[in-house]
XYZ file of C-alpha atoms in Angstrom:
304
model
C 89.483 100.074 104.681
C 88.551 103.421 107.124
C 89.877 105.767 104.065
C 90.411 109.740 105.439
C 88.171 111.719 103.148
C 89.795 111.812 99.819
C 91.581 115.652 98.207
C 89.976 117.239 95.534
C 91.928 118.111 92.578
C 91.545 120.792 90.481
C 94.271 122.154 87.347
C 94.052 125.266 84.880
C 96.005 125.709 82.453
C 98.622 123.301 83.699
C 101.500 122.120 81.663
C 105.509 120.779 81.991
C 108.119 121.659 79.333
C 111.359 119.579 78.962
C 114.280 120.987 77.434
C 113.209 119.825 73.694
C 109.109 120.699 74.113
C 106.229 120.395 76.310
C 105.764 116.857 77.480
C 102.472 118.026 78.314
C 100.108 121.524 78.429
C 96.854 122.902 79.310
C 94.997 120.665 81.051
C 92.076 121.545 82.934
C 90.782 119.400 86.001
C 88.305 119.468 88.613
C 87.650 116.156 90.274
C 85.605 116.103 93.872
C 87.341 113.402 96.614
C 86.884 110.410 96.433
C 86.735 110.340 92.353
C 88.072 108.142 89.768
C 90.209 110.009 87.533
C 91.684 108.356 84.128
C 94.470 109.697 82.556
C 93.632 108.427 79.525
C 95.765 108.194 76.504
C 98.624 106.495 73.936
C 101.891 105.839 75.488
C 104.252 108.349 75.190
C 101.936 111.073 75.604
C 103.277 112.618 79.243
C 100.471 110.321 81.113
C 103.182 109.570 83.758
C 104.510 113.084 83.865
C 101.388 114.453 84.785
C 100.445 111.797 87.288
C 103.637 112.962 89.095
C 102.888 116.606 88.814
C 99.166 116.262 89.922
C 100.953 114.537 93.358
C 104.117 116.845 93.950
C 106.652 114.934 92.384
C 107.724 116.581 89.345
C 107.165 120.427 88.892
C 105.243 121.932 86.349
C 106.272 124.621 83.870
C 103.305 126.639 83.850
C 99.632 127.121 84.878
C 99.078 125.830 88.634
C 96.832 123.349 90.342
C 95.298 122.765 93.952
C 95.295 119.006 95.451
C 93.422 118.535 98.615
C 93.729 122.539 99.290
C 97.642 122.566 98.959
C 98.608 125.168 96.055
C 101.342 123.134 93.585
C 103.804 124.029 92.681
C 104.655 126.400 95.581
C 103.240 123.360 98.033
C 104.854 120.454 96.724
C 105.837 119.059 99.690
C 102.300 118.864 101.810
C 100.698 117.091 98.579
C 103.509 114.022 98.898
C 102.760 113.880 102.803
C 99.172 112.991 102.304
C 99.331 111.292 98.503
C 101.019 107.846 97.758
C 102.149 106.103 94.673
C 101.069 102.624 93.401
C 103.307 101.130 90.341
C 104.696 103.424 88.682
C 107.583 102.271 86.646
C 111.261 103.571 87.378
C 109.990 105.445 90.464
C 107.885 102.641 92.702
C 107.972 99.263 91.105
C 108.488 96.303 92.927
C 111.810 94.457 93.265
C 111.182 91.069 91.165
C 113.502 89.512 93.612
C 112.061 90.809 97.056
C 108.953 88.260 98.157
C 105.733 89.542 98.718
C 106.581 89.436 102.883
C 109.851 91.272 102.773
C 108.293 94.098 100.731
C 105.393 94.134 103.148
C 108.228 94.311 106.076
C 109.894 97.132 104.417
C 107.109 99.105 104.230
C 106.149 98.645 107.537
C 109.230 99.492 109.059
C 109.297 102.742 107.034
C 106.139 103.902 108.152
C 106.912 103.153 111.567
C 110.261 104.686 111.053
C 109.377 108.045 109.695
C 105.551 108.651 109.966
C 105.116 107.073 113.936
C 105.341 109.178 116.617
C 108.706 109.334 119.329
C 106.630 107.392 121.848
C 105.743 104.114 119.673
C 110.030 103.420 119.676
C 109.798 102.913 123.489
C 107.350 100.872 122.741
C 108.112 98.079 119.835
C 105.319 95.385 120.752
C 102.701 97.602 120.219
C 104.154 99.172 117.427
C 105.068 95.619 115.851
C 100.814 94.864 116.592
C 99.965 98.180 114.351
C 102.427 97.225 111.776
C 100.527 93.572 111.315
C 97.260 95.112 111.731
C 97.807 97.973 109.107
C 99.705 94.787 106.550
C 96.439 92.387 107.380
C 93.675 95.426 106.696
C 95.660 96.931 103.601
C 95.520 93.150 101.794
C 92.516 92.820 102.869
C 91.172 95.828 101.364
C 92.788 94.855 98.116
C 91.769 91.442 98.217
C 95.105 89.499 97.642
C 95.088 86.374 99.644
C 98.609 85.140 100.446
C 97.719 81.826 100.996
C 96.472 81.669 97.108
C 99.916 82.480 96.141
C 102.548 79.605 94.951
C 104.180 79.690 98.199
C 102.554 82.018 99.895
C 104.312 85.182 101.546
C 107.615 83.693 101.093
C 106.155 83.948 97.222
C 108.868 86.616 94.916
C 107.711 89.164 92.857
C 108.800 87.867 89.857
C 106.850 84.571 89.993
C 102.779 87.135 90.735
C 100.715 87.459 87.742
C 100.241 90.909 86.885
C 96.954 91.583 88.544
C 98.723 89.706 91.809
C 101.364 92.577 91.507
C 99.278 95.107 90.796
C 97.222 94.264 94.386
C 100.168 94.138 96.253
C 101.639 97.792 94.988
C 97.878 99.149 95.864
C 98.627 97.198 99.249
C 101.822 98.710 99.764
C 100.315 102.258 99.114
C 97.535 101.962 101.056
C 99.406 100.973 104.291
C 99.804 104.710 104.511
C 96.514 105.809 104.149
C 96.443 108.613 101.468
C 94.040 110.775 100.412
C 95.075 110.491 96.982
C 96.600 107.383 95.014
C 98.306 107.552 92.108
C 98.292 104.461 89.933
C 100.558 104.067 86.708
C 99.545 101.712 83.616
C 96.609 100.728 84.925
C 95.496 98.189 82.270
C 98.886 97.268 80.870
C 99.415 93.630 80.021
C 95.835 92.866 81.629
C 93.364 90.258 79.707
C 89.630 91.906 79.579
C 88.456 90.225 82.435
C 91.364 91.029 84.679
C 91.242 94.563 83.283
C 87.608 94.725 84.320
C 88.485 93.315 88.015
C 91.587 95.818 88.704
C 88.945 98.682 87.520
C 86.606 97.249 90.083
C 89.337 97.657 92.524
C 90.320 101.085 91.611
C 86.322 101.937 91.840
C 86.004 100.496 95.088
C 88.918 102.523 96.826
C 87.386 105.706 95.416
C 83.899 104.591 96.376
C 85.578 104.280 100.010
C 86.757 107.955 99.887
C 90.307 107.691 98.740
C 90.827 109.793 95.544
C 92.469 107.938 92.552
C 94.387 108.927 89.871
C 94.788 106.195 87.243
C 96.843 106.615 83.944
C 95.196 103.789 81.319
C 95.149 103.158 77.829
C 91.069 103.049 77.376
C 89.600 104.724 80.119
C 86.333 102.630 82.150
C 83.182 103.665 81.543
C 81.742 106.561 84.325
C 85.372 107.645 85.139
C 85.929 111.039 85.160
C 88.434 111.317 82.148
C 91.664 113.705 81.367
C 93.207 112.672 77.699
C 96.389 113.017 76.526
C 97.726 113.338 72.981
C 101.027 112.786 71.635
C 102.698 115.739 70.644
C 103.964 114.679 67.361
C 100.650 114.067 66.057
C 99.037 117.565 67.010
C 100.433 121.286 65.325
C 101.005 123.661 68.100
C 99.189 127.259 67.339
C 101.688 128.971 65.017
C 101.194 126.238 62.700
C 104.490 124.543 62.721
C 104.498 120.378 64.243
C 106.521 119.588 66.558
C 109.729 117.501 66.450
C 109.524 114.451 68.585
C 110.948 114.625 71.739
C 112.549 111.688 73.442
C 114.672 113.737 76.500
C 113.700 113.890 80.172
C 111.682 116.909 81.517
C 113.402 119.003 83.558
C 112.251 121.179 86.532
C 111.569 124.893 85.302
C 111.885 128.245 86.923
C 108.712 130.427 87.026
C 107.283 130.209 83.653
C 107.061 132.924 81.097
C 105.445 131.428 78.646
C 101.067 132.148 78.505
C 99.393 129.282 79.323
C 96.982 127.203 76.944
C 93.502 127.933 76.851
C 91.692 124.788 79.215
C 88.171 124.082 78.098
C 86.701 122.919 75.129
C 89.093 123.839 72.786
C 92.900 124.121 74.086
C 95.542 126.599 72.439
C 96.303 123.627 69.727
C 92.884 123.725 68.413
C 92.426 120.262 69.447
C 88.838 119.780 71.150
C 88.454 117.594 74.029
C 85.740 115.346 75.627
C 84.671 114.502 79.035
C 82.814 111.423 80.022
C 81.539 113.272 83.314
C 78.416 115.628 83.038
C 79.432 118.782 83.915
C 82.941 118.673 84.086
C 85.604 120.759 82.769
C 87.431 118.892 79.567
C 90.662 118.674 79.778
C 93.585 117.963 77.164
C 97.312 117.432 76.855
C 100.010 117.185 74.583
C 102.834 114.552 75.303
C 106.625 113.625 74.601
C 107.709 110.007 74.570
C 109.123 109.001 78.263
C 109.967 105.579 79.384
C 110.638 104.270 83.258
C 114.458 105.425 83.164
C 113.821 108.595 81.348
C 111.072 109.490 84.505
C 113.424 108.158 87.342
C 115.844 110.812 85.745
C 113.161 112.995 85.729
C 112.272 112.996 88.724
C 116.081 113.609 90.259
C 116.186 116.783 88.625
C 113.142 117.804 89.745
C 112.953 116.248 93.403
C 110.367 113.933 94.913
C 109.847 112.496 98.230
């Protein structure tokens, strides 16, 4: 796929606090476009969270970072118009019961709906022609063959292996062309050699421009690489550990608190690596959060 040029992302200090602890703080980021970033880390550990922050869908407590020049928080909005989300459970999975055509449909009607111009709805043929062309260069890219499938297009959701599903939510995305993709649970329920393949996937789509953002359990080797810890296994500053913390996070007004020290060594004492030569280490600390607990999330907070 013809990828636009991918957004950088960069984050100092950059953290989210729900209404029982942070679900995650201090991370420090800079990743050129057209990177592969892995949010690496155990589940639990406000992986999710911060893939929604990093693409203006959840806003952060404290600290600040800058996606594809567009300030977040304060720019929330321009980071959504030009990012996109793959699976990302409770906020962009795919109906089991919808077939793989009708979700392609959908999505091409809403792009045609609310990101064509006045002048393609005088003219529906050609629009209809861009719509196919964008659904035929978007599976392409992804490589999921619908004739492979069990009954091809008219084949439902809940009947695709996982690395099927996982290609068609990257299909879905793409069909939008973003600078920056956002992929949830990357190697969840994958055997090694499928987990290998979607990798290659997620590699090639970088390699093409498009910047990706990929929350994982282990993260692939030469990926640029943010981890997360869960917060009841670290002891914040003063000493004390903190309770576990199973609520939603909620959005925050400005925030008062002093961020954590990025770097090496964040404000925990915890010292993080980076697989990338050269770039900043980065660390987190997490609360448990499951697909309902980030839909409600993200209603508080707002997304597109």
């Amino acid at each position: 796929m013809d990828s636009p040029h991918g957004a950088a992302v960069s984050a100092e200090g950059f953290g989210l606090k729900g209404p029982r602890g942070w679900v995650f703080r201090g991370v420090g980021l800079m990743a050129p476009p057209g990177s592969l970033v892995a949010v690496e880390g155990p589940s639990g550990s406000g992986r999710t969270c911060l893939l929604l922050a990093l693409t203006g869908r959840m806003r952060p407590t404290e600290g600040h970072a800058e996606v594809g020049g567009a300030r977040l928080p304060g720019r929330a909005a321009a980071v959504r118009a030009f990012s996109a989300l793959g699976p990302v459970p409770g906020v962009s999975e795919l109906d089991p019961a919808f077939t793989v055509a009708e979700h392609l449909r959908e999505r091409a009607l809403l792009r045609r709906r609310f990101d064509g111009s006045p002048r393609s709805l005088l003219r529906p043929g050609a629009a209809r022609a861009a719509s196919r062309a964008a659904i035929d260069t978007a599976l392409d890219t992804v490589g999921l063959d619908l004739a492979a499938l069990p009954k091809a297009e008219r084949t439902s959701v809940r009947d695709l292996e996982r690395l099927e599903a996982l290609r068609l939510s990257l299909a879905l995305a793409l069909m939008g062309r973003p600078r920056l993709l956002a992929v949830d649970d990357t190697d969840l329920k994958l055997s090694g050699p499928e987990r290998a393949e979607a990798w290659r996937l997620l590699r090639g789509l970088a390699d093409d421009g498009t910047t990706v953002l990929a929350v994982c359990g282990e993260a692939p080797e030469g990926a640029l690489t943010v981890r997360t810890e869960d917060r009841r296994e670290r002891t914040d500053a003063t000493g004390t550990t903190d309770a576990p913390d199973t609520s939603t996070a909620e959005a925050a007004p400005d925030a008062t608190d002093t961020p954590a020290t990025t770097g090496t060594t964040d404000a925990t004492g915890t010292t993080a690596t980076e697989d990338t030569p050269g770039a900043p280490a980065a660390t987190t600390t997490g609360s448990t959060t499951n697909g309902k607990e980030t839909a409600d999330a993200l209603t508080r907070t707002g997304r597109a």
